[in-house]
Coordinates of C-alpha atoms in Angstrom, one line a residue:
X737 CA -46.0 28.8 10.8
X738 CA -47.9 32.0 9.0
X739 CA -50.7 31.5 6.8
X740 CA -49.1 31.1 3.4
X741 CA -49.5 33.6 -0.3
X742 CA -48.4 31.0 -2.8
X743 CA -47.2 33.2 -5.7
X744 CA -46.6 30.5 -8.6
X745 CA -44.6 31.2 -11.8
X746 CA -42.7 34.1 -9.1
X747 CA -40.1 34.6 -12.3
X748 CA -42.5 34.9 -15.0
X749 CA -44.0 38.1 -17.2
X750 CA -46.8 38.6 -14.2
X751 CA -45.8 37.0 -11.1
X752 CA -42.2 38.7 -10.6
X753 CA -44.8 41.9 -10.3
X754 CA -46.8 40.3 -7.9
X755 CA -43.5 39.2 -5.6
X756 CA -42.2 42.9 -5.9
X757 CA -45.6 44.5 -5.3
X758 CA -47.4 42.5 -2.5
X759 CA -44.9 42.5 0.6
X760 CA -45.2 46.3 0.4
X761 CA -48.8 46.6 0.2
X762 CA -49.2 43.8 3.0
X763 CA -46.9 45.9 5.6
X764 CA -48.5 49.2 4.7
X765 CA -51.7 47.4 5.7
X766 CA -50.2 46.3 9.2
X767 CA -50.1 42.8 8.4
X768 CA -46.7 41.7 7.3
X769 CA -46.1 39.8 10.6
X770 CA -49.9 37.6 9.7
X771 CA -48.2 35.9 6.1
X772 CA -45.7 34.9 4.5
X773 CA -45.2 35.0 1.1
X774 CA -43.9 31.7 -0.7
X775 CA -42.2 32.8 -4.4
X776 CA -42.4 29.5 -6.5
X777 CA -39.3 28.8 -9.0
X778 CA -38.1 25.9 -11.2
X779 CA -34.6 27.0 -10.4
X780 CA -33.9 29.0 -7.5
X781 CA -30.3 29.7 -8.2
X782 CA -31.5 31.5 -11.5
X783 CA -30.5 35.3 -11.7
X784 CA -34.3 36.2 -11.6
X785 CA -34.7 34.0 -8.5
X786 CA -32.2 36.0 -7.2
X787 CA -33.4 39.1 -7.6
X788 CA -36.9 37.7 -5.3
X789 CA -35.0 37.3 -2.2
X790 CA -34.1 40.9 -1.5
X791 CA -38.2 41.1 -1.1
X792 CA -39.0 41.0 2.7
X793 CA -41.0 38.5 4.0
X794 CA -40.7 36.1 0.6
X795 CA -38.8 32.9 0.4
X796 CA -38.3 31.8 -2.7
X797 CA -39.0 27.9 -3.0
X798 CA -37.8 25.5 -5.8
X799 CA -40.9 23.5 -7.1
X800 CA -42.5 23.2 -10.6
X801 CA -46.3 24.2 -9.4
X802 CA -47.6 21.1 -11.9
X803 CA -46.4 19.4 -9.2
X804 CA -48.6 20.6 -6.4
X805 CA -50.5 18.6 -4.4
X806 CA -53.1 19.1 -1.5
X807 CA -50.5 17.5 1.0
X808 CA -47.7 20.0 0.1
X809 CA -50.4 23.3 -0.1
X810 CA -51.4 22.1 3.9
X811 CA -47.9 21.1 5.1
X812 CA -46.9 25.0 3.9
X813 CA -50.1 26.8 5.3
X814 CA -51.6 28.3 1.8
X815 CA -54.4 29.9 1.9
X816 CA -54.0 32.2 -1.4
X817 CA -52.5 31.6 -4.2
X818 CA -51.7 33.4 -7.4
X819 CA -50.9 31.3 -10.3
X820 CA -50.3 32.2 -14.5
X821 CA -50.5 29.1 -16.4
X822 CA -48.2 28.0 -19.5
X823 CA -50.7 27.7 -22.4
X824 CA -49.3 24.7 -24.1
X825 CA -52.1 21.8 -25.5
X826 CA -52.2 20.3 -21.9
X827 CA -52.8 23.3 -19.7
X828 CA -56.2 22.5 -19.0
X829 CA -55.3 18.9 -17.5
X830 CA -52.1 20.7 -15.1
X831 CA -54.3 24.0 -14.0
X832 CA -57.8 22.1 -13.3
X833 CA -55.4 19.9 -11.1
X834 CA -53.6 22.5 -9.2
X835 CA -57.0 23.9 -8.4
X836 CA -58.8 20.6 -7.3
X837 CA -55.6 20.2 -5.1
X838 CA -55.9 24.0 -3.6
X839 CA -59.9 23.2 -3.5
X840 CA -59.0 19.9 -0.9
X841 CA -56.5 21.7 0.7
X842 CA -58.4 24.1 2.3
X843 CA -57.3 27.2 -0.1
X844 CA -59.2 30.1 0.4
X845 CA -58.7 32.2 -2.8
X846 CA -57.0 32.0 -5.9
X847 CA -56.1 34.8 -8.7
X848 CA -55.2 33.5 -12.2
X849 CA -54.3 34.7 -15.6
X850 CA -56.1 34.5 -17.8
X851 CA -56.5 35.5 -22.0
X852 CA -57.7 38.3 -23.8
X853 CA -61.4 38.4 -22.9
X854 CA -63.1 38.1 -26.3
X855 CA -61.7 35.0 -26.6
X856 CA -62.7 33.3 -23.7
X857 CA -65.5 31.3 -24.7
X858 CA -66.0 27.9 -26.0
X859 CA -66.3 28.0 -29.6
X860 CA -62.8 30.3 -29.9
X861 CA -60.5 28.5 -32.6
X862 CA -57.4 29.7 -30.6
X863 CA -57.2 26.5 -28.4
X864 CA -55.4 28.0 -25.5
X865 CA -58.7 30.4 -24.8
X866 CA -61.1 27.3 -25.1
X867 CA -59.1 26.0 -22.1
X868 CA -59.2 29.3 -20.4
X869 CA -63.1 29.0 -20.9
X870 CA -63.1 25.7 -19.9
X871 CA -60.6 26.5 -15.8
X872 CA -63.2 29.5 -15.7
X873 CA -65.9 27.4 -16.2
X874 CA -64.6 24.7 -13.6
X875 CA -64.2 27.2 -11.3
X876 CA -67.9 28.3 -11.3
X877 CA -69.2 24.8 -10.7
X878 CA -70.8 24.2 -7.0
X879 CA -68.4 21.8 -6.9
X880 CA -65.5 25.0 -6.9
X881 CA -67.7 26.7 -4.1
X882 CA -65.1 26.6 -1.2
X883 CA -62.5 27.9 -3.7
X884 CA -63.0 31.3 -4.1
X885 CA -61.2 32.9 -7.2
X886 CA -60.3 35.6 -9.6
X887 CA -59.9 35.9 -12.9
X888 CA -57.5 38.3 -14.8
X889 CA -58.4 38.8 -18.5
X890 CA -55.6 40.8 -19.9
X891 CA -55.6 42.1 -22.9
X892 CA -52.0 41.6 -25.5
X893 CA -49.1 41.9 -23.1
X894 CA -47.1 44.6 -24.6
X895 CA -43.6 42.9 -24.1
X896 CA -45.0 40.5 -27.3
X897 CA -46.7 42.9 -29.0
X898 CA -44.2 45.0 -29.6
X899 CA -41.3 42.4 -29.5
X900 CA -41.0 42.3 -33.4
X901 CA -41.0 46.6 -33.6
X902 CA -37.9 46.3 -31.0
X903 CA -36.1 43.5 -32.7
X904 CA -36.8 45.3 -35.9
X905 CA -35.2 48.9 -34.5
X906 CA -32.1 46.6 -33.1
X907 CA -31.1 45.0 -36.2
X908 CA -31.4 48.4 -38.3
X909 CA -29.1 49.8 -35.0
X910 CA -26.6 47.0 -36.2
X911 CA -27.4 46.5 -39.7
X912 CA -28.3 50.0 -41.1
X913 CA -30.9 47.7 -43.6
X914 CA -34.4 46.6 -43.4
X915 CA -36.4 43.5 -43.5
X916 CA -40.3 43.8 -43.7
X917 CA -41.4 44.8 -40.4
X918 CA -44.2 42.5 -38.9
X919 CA -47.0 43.4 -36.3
X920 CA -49.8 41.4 -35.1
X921 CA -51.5 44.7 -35.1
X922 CA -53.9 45.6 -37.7
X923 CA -53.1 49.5 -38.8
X924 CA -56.1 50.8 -37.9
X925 CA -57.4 49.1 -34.9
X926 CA -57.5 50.6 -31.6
X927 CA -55.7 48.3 -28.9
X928 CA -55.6 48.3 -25.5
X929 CA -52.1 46.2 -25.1
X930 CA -51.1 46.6 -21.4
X931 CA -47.7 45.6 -19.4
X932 CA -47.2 42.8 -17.8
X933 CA -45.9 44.2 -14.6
X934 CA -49.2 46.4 -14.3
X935 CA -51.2 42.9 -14.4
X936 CA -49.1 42.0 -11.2
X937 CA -49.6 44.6 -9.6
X938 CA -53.6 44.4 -9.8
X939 CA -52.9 40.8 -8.9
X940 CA -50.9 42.0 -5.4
X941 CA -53.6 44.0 -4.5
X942 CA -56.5 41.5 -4.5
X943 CA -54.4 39.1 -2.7
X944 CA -53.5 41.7 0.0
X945 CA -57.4 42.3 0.9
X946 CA -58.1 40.2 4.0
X947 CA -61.9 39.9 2.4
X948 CA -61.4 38.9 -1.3
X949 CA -65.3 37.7 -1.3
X950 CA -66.1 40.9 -3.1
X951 CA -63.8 39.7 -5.9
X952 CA -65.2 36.2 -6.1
X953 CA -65.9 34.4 -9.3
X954 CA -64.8 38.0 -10.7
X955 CA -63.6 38.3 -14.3
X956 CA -61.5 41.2 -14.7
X957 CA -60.7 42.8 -18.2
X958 CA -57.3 44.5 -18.0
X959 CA -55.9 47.0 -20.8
X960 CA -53.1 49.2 -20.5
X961 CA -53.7 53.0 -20.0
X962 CA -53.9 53.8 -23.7
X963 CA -55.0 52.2 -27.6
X964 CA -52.0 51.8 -30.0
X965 CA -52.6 51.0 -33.6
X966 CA -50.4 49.2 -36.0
X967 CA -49.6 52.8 -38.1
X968 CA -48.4 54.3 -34.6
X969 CA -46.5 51.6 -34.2
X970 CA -44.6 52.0 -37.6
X971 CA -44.0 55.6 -36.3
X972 CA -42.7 54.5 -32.6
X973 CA -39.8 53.0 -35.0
X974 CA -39.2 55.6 -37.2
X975 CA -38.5 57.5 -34.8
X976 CA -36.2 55.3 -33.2
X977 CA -34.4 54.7 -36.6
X978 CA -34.5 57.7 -37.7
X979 CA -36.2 56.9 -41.2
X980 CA -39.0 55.7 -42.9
X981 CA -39.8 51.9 -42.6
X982 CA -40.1 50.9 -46.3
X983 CA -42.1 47.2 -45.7
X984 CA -44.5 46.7 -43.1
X985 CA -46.7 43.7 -42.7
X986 CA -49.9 43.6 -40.7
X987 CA -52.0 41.3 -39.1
X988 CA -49.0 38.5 -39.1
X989 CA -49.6 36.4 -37.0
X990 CA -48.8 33.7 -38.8
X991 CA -44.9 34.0 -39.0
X992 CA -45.1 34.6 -35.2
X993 CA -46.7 31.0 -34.8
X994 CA -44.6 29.3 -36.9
X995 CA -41.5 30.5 -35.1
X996 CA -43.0 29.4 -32.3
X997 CA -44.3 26.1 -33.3
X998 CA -40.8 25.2 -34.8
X999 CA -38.5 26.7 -31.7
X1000 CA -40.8 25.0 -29.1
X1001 CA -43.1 21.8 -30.8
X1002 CA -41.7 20.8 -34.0
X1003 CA -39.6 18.2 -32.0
X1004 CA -42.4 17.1 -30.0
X1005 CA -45.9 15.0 -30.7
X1006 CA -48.4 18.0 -30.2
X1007 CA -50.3 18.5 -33.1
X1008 CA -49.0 20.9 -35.5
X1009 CA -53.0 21.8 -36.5
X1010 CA -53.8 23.0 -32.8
X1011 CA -50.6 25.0 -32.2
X1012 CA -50.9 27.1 -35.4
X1013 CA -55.0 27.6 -34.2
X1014 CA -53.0 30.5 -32.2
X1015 CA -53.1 32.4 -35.2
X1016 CA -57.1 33.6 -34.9
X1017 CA -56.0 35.0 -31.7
X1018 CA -55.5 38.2 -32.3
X1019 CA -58.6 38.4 -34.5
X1020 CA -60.6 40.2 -31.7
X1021 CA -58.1 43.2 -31.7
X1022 CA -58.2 43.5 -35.4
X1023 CA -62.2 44.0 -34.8
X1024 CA -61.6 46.6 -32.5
X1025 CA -62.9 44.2 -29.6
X1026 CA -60.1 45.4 -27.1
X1027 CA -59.8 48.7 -26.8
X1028 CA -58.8 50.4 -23.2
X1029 CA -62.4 51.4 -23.4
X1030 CA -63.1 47.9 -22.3
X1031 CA -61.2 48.2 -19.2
X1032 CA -63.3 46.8 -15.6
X1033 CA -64.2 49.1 -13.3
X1034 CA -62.6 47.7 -10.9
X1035 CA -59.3 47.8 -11.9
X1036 CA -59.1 51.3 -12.6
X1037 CA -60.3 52.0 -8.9
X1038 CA -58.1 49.7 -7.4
X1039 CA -54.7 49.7 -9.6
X1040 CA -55.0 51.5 -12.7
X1041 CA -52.8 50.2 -15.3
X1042 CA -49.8 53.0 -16.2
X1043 CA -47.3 51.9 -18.3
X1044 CA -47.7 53.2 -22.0
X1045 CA -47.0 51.5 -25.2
X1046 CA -44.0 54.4 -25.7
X1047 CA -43.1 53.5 -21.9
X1048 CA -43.1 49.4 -22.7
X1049 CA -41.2 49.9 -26.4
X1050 CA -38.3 51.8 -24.2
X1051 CA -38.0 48.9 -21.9
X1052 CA -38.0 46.5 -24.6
X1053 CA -34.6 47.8 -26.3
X1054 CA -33.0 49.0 -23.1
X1055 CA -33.3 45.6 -21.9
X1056 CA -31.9 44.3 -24.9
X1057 CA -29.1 46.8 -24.7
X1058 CA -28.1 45.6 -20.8
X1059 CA -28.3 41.9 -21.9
X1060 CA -25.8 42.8 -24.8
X1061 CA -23.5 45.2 -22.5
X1062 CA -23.6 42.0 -19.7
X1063 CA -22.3 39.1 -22.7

């Protein structure tokens, strides 16, 4: 059996990038025939499942990664891994254990996802970033020395930044009226907000390098090629629409977490205080914190991020339009 590329979360936002991207960049490099590539799915009949095995060289495994152990990372040969985390209250407790079980099983090198970079540090009142910190810090213990590691600090991903200016555009499609439209944006800010398939991509291309030390205990900041602001957002849909957007409301992020904490946690026992902390996290962009300025060097010479806030928004609604045309 081949040494192993673990590629956890294969279906999500980052890693269906990272399936699509690395088999090409491992075969221009001559060594295709030295790896396989193992695509990780909770359901591998799933459509997006699917779509993975037309990928040379990947086979697509069903396995929740929580569920990882040392024994099952040596019995399949892994010796890198890419993994993006959920960010619910116990990520902390699942990712810390899927990297002491890599760390005893022998794992040479892991890249992860992380947050926005301004917020990774102990004392952010967005608890998803404190746990971020704390992986990151983990990781850099002498403990984690055998385990070497990157870590991606992306900046907003722009499929959820600019989800509520594509819903918005769709129901004035259907509707011909407006509600208020609401960004997470500020107006003024300058923000960085980069696609989730260019984070992949930067992801395949560590993990191709036979020599990842260079990269080790490296945290990359990752912005998308461009700033938006919350005005040129506005714009982006009145030009879709055709007319002017009479009601907008910044800075909401508040209305996007209490969506979120009643579709996904109302029903459970996580605390209703430390979901709705997710609404400081975009404080960082509003304080002009994340512009593409603040891009690493290192990503721009290795995979520069390309996809455009215009580019992302255009992707948003034609996706919407396939799922409608396919119901």
């Amino acid at each position: 059996m081949a040494p192993t590329i673990l590629i956890a979360g294969a279906t999500g936002n980052t890693g269906r990038s990272v399936v699509e991207t690395l088999p090409k960049l491992l075969d221009s490099a001559g060594l295709s025939s030295k790896y396989r590539i193992i695509a990780l799915t909770r359901s591998s009949k799933s459509p997006a499942a699917q779509q993975l095995v037309k990928f040379p060289g990947v086979e697509v495994v069903e396995k929740n990664w929580v569920d990882i152990t040392s024994d099952w990372l040596r019995e399949h040969q892994v010796i890198k891994a890419f993994i993006a985390s959920h960010n619910a209250p116990n990520q902390f407790a699942e990712e810390s254990t899927f990297h002491t079980a890599a760390l005893n099983a022998g794992v040479k090198y892991v890249v992860r996802i992380s947050t926005t970079a301004p917020n990774v540090r102990p004392d952010c009142k967005a608890y998803y970033a404190r746990a971020h910190w704390a992986i990151e810090t983990l990781l850099g213990t002498p403990e984690f020395a055998g385990l070497q590691w990157t870590s991606l600090q992306a900046n907003s991903f722009s499929q959820f930044y600019l989800a509520s200016a594509a819903q918005f555009i769709l129901q004035y499609r259907q509707t011909k009226k407006q509600d208020t439209l609401r960004l997470m944006g500020s107006e003024d800010a300058p923000v960085g907000i980069i696609d989730a398939y260019d984070v992949g991509i930067f992801a395949a291309h560590l993990l191709a390098q036979e020599d990842p030390s260079a990269h080790n205990k490296a945290r990359y900041v990752l912005n998308g090629p461009e700033d938006i602001t919350g005005k040129r957002v506005v714009e982006m849909v009145e030009q879709y629409i055709g007319t002017r957007v009479e009601n907008v409301a910044y800075k909401d992020m508040l209305s996007v977490v209490n969506m979120l904490y009643e579709s996904s946690y109302a029903a459970t026992s996580e605390s209703k205080n430390v979901i709705m902390s997710i609404r400081y996290a975009a404080e960082p962009t509003w304080e002009g914190k994340c512009s593409a300025s603040t891009t690493s060097k290192e990503v721009l010479d290795i995979a520069a991020p390309k996809r455009t806030p215009a580019e992302a928004l255009e992707s948003l609604l034609r996706g919407a339009e396939d799922n409608f045309l396919m119901k």
